[in-house]
Short mmCIF file of C-alpha atoms and ligand atoms in Angstrom, two decimals:
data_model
loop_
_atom_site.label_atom_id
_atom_site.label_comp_id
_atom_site.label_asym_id
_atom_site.label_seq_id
_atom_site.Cartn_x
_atom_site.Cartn_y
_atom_site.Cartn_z
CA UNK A 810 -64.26 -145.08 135.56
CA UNK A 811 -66.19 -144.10 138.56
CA UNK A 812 -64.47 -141.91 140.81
CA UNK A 813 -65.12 -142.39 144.66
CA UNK A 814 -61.94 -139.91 145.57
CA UNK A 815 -62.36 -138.46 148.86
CA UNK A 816 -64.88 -141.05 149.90
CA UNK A 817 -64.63 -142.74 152.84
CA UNK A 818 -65.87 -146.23 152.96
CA UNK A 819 -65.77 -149.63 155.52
CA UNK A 820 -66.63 -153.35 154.35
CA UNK A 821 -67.51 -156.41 156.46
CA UNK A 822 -66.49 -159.33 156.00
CA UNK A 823 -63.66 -157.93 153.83
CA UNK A 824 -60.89 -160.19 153.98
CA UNK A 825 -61.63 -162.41 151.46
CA UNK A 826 -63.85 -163.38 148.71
CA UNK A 827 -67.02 -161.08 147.69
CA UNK A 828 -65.65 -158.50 150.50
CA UNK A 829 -62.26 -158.37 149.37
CA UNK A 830 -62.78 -157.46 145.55
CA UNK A 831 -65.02 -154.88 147.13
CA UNK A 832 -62.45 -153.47 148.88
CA UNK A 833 -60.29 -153.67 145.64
CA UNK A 834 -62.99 -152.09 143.87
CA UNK A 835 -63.22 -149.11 146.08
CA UNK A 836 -59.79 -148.69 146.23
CA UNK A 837 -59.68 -148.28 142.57
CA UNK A 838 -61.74 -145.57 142.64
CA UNK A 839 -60.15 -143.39 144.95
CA UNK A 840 -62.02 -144.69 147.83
CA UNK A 841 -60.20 -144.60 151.81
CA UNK A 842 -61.62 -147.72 152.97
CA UNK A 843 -62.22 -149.85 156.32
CA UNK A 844 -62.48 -153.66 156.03
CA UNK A 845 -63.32 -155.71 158.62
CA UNK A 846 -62.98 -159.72 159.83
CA UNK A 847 -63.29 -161.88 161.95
CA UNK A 848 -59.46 -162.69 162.51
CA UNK A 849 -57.91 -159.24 163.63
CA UNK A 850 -54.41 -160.99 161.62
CA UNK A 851 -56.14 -161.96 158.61
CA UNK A 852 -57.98 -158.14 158.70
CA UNK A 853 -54.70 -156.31 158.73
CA UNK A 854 -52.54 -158.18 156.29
CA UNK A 855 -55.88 -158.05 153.81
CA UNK A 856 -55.94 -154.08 154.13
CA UNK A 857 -52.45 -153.82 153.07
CA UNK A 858 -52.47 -156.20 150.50
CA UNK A 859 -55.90 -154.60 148.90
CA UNK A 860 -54.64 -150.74 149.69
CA UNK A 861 -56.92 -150.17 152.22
CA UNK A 862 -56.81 -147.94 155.00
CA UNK A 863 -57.18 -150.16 157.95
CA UNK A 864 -58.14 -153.57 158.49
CA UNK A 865 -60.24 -154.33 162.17
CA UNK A 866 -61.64 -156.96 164.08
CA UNK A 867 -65.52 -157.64 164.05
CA UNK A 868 -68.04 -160.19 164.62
CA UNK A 869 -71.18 -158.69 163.16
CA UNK A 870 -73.23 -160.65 165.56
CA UNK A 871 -72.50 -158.72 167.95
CA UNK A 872 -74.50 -155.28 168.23
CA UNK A 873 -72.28 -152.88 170.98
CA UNK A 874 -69.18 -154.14 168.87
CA UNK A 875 -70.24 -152.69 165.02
CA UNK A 876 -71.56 -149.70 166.74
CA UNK A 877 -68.52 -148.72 168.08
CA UNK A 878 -66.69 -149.40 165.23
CA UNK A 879 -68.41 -147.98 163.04
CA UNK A 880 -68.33 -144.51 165.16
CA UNK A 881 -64.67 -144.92 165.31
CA UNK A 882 -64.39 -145.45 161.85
CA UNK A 883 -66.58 -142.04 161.43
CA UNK A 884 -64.78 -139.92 164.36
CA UNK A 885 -60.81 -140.85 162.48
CA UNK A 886 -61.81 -140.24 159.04
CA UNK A 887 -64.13 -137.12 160.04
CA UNK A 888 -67.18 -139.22 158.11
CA UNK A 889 -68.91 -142.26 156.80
CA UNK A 890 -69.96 -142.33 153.05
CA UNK A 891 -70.32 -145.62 152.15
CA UNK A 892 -71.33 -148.90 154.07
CA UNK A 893 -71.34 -152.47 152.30
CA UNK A 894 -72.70 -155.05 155.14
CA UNK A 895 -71.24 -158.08 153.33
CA UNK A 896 -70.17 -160.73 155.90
CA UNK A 897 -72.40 -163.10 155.93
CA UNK A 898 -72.41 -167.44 156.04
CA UNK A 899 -73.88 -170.21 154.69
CA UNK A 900 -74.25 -173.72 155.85
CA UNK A 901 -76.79 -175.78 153.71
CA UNK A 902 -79.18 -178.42 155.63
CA UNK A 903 -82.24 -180.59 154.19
CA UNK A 904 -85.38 -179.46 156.71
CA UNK A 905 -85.87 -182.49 158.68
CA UNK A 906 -81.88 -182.03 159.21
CA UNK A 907 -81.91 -178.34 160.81
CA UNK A 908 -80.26 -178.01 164.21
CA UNK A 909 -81.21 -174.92 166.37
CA UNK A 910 -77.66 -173.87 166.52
CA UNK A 911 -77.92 -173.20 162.59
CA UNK A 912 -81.20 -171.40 162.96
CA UNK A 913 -79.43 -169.36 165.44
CA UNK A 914 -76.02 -168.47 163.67
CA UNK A 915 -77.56 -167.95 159.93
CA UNK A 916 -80.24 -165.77 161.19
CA UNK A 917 -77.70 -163.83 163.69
CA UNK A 918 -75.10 -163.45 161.71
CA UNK A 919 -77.03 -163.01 158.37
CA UNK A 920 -80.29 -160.80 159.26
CA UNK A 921 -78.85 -159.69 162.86
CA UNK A 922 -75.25 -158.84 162.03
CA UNK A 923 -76.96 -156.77 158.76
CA UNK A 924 -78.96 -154.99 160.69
CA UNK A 925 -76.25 -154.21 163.47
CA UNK A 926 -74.61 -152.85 160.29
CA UNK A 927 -77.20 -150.88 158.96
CA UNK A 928 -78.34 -149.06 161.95
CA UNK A 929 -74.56 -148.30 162.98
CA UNK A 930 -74.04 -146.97 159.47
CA UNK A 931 -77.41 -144.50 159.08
CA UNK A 932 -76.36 -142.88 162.92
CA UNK A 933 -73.10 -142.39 161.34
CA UNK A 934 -74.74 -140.64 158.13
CA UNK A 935 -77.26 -139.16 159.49
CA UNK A 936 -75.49 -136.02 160.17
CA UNK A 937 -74.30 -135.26 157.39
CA UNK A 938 -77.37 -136.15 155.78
CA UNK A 939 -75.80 -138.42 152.87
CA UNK A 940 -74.31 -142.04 152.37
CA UNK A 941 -74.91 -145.09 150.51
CA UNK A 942 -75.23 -148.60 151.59
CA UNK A 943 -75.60 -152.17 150.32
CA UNK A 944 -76.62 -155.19 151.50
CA UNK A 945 -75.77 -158.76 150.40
CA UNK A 946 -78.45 -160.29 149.70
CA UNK A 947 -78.92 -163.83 147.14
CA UNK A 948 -80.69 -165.06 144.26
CA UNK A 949 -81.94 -167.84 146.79
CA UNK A 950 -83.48 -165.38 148.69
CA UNK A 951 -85.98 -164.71 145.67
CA UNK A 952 -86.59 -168.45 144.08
CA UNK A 953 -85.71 -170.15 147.64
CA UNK A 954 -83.33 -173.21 147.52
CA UNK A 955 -83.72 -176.86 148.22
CA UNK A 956 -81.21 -177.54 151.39
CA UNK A 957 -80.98 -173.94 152.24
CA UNK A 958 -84.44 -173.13 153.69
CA UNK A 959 -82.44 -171.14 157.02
CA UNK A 960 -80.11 -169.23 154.49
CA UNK A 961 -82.36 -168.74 151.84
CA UNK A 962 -84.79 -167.17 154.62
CA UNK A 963 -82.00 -165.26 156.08
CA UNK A 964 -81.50 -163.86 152.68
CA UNK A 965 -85.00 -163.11 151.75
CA UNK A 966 -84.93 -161.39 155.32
CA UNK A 967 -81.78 -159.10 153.80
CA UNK A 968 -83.31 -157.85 150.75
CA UNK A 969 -86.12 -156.52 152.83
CA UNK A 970 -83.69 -155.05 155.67
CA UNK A 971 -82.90 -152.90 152.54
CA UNK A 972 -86.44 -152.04 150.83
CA UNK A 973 -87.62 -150.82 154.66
CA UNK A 974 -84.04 -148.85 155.19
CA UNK A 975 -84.57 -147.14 152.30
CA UNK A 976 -88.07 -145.91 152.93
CA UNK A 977 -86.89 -144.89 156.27
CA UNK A 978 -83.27 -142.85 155.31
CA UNK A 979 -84.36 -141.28 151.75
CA UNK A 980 -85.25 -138.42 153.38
CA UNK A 981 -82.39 -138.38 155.02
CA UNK A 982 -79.95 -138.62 151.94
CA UNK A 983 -78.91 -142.09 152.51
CA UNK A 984 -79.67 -144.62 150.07
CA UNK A 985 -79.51 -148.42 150.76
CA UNK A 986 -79.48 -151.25 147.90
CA UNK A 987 -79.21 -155.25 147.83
CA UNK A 988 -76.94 -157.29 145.31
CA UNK A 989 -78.55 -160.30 144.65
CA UNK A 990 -76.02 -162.32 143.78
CA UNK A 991 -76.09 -166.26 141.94
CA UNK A 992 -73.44 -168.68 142.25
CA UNK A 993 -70.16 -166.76 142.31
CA UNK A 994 -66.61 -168.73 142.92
CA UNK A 995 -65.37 -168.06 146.73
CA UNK A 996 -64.96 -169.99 149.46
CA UNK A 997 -68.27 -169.93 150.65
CA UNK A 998 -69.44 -171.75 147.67
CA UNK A 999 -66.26 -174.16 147.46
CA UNK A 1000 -67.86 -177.09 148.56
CA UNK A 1001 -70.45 -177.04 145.42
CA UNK A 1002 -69.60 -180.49 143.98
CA UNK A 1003 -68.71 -180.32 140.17
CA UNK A 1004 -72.13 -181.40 138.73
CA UNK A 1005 -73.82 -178.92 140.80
CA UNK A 1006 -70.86 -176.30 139.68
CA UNK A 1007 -72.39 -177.40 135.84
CA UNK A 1008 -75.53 -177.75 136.56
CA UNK A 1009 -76.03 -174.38 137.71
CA UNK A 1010 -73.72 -173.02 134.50
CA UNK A 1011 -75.76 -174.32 132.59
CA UNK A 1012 -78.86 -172.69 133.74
CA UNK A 1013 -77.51 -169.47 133.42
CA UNK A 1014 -77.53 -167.87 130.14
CA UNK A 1015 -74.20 -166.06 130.13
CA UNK A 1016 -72.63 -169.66 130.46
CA UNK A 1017 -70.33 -169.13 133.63
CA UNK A 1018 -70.30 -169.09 136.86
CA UNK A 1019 -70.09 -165.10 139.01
CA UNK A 1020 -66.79 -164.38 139.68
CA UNK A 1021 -66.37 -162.03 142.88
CA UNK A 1022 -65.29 -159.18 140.74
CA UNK A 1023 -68.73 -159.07 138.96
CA UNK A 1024 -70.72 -158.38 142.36
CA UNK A 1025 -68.16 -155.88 143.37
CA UNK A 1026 -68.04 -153.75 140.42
CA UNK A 1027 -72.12 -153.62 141.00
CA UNK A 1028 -71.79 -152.46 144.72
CA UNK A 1029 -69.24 -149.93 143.40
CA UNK A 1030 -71.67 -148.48 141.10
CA UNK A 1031 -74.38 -148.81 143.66
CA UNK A 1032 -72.59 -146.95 146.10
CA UNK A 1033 -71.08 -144.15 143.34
CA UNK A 1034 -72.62 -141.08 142.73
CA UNK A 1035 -73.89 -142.58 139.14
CA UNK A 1036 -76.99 -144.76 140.77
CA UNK A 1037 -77.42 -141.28 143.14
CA UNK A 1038 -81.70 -141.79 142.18
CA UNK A 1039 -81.76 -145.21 142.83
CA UNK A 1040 -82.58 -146.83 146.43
CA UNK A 1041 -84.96 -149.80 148.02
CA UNK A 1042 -83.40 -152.37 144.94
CA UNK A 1043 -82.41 -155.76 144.90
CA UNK A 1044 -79.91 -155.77 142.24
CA UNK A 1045 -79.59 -159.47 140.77
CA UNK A 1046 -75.72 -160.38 139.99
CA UNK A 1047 -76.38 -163.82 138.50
CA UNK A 1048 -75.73 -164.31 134.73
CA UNK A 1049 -79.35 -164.62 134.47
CA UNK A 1050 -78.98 -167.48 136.31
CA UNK A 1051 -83.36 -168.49 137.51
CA UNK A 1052 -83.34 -171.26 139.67
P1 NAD B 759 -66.87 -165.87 152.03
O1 NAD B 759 -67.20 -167.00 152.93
O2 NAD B 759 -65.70 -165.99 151.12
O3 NAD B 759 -66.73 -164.51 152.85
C1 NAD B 759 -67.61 -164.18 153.89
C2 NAD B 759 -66.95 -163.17 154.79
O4 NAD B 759 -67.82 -162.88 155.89
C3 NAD B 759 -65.65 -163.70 155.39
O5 NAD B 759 -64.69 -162.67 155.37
C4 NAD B 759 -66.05 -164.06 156.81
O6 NAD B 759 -64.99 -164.00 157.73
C5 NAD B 759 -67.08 -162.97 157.09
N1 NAD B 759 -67.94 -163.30 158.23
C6 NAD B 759 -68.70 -164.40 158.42
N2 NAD B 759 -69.31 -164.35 159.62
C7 NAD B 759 -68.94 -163.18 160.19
C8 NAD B 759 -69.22 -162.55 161.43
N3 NAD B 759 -70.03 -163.11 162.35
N4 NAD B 759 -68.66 -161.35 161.69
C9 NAD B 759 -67.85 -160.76 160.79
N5 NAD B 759 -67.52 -161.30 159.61
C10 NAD B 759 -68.06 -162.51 159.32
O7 NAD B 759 -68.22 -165.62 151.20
P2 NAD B 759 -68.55 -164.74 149.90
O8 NAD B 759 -68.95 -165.67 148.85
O9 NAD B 759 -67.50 -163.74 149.64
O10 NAD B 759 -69.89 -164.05 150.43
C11 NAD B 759 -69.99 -162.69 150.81
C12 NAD B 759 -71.46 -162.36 150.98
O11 NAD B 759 -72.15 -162.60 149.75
C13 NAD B 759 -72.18 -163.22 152.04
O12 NAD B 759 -73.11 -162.43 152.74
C14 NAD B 759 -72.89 -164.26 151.20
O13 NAD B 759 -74.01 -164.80 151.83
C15 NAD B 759 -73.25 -163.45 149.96
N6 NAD B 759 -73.50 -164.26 148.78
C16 NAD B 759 -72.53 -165.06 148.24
C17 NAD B 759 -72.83 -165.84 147.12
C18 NAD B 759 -71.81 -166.75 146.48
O14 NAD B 759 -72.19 -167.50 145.57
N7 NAD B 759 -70.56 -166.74 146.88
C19 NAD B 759 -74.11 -165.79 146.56
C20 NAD B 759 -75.07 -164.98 147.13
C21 NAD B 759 -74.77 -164.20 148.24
#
């Protein structure tokens, strides 16, 4: 079991889904973890249903906001050791069919609000000269996705946010890593309509459909002290899923 005792550790977008089993998964392991939403309600009554420490209002879109949070986060707990930027949304369109406004919240939220995260988080780390951070990337980002040219961009635009971070921190102790992960049950991917739910298990050669759980035991190992050589990866969570 890995052990993340004395770690201290803050997750966007943690109130449900993907984010929350991370949470859950940290917890598990001894973590003291952060969460964050969008809904400072929702935030709270998720952190003491999953254990967590503290549960915060954030819109990752906006840059002033996660930095300060994130140093507060840093200044109570005395340190930062693990970041996982994880909110993130998805609205599919066909390409003659794509409105600015999407263009502008995908990319914000998506590539922006990761980056926010990612810069807040390395200041944060950077003096103690260790830390670990994933990104959520997608398996769309890789193969691209008819309908979701803006998120599959966004996406695409994630993974890298990670390969360049980790070129840039290694020196500094701080690793950064991408899950990649394929069609996993939440809410973001309720909408899938039931052939596309079996069309897409049947493409992927471990017959099912991700479950949350899967991607957030990989960001728990990511983040442990067991994948302490690896950094710059895009970590596929997918069944073997190739679109
Ligand atoms: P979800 O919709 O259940 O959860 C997304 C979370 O992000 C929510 O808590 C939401 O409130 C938060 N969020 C959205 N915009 C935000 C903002 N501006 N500021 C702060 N928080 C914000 O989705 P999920 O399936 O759990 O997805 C989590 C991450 O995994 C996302 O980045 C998503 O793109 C990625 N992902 C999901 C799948 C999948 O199949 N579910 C596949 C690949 C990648």
């Amino acid at each position: 079991m890995t052990d993340l005792s004395g770690r201290v550790a803050l997750v966007t977008g943690g109130t449900r889904g993907i984010g929350l089993a991370t949470v859950r998964a940290l917890v598990e392991a001894g973590a003291t973890v952060v969460l964050t939403g969008r809904d400072e309600a929702r935030a709270k009554e998720a952190a003491s249903a999953a254990g967590a420490a503290a549960g915060l209002a954030l819109d990752v879109t906006d840059a002033k906001a996660v930095s300060s949070l994130v140093r507060g986060v840093a200044k109570e707990h005395g340190k930062l050791d693990v970041v996982v930027a994880n909110a993130g949304i998805m609205e599919d369109a066909l390409l003659g069919m794509i409105r600015e406004e999407l263009v502008d919240t995908t990319l914000s939220t998506n590539v922006a609000g990761t980056l926010h995260t990612v810069q807040a988080a390395a200041r944060a780390m950077m003096r103690k000269k260790t830390g670990a951070i994933v990104v959520l990337a997608s398996i769309v980002g890789e193969y691209g996705s008819a309908g979701q040219t803006v998120y599959a961009a966004s996406k695409a635009a994630v993974a890298n946010i990670a390969k360049s971070a980790a070129k840039e921190l290694g020196r500094s102790g701080i690793r950064v890593n991408a899950v990649a992960p394929g069609v996993i049950e939440t809410d973001l991917t309720a909408g899938l309509s039931e052939d596309a739910k079996a069309e897409n298990t049947g493409k992927t050669p471990l017959g099912r459909l991700g479950r949350a759980e899967d991607v957030a035991n990989a960001i728990r190992f990511l983040v442990s002290d067991e994948a302490s050589f690896i950094t710059g990866q895009v970590l596929g969570v997918d069944g073997g899923l190739v679109l």
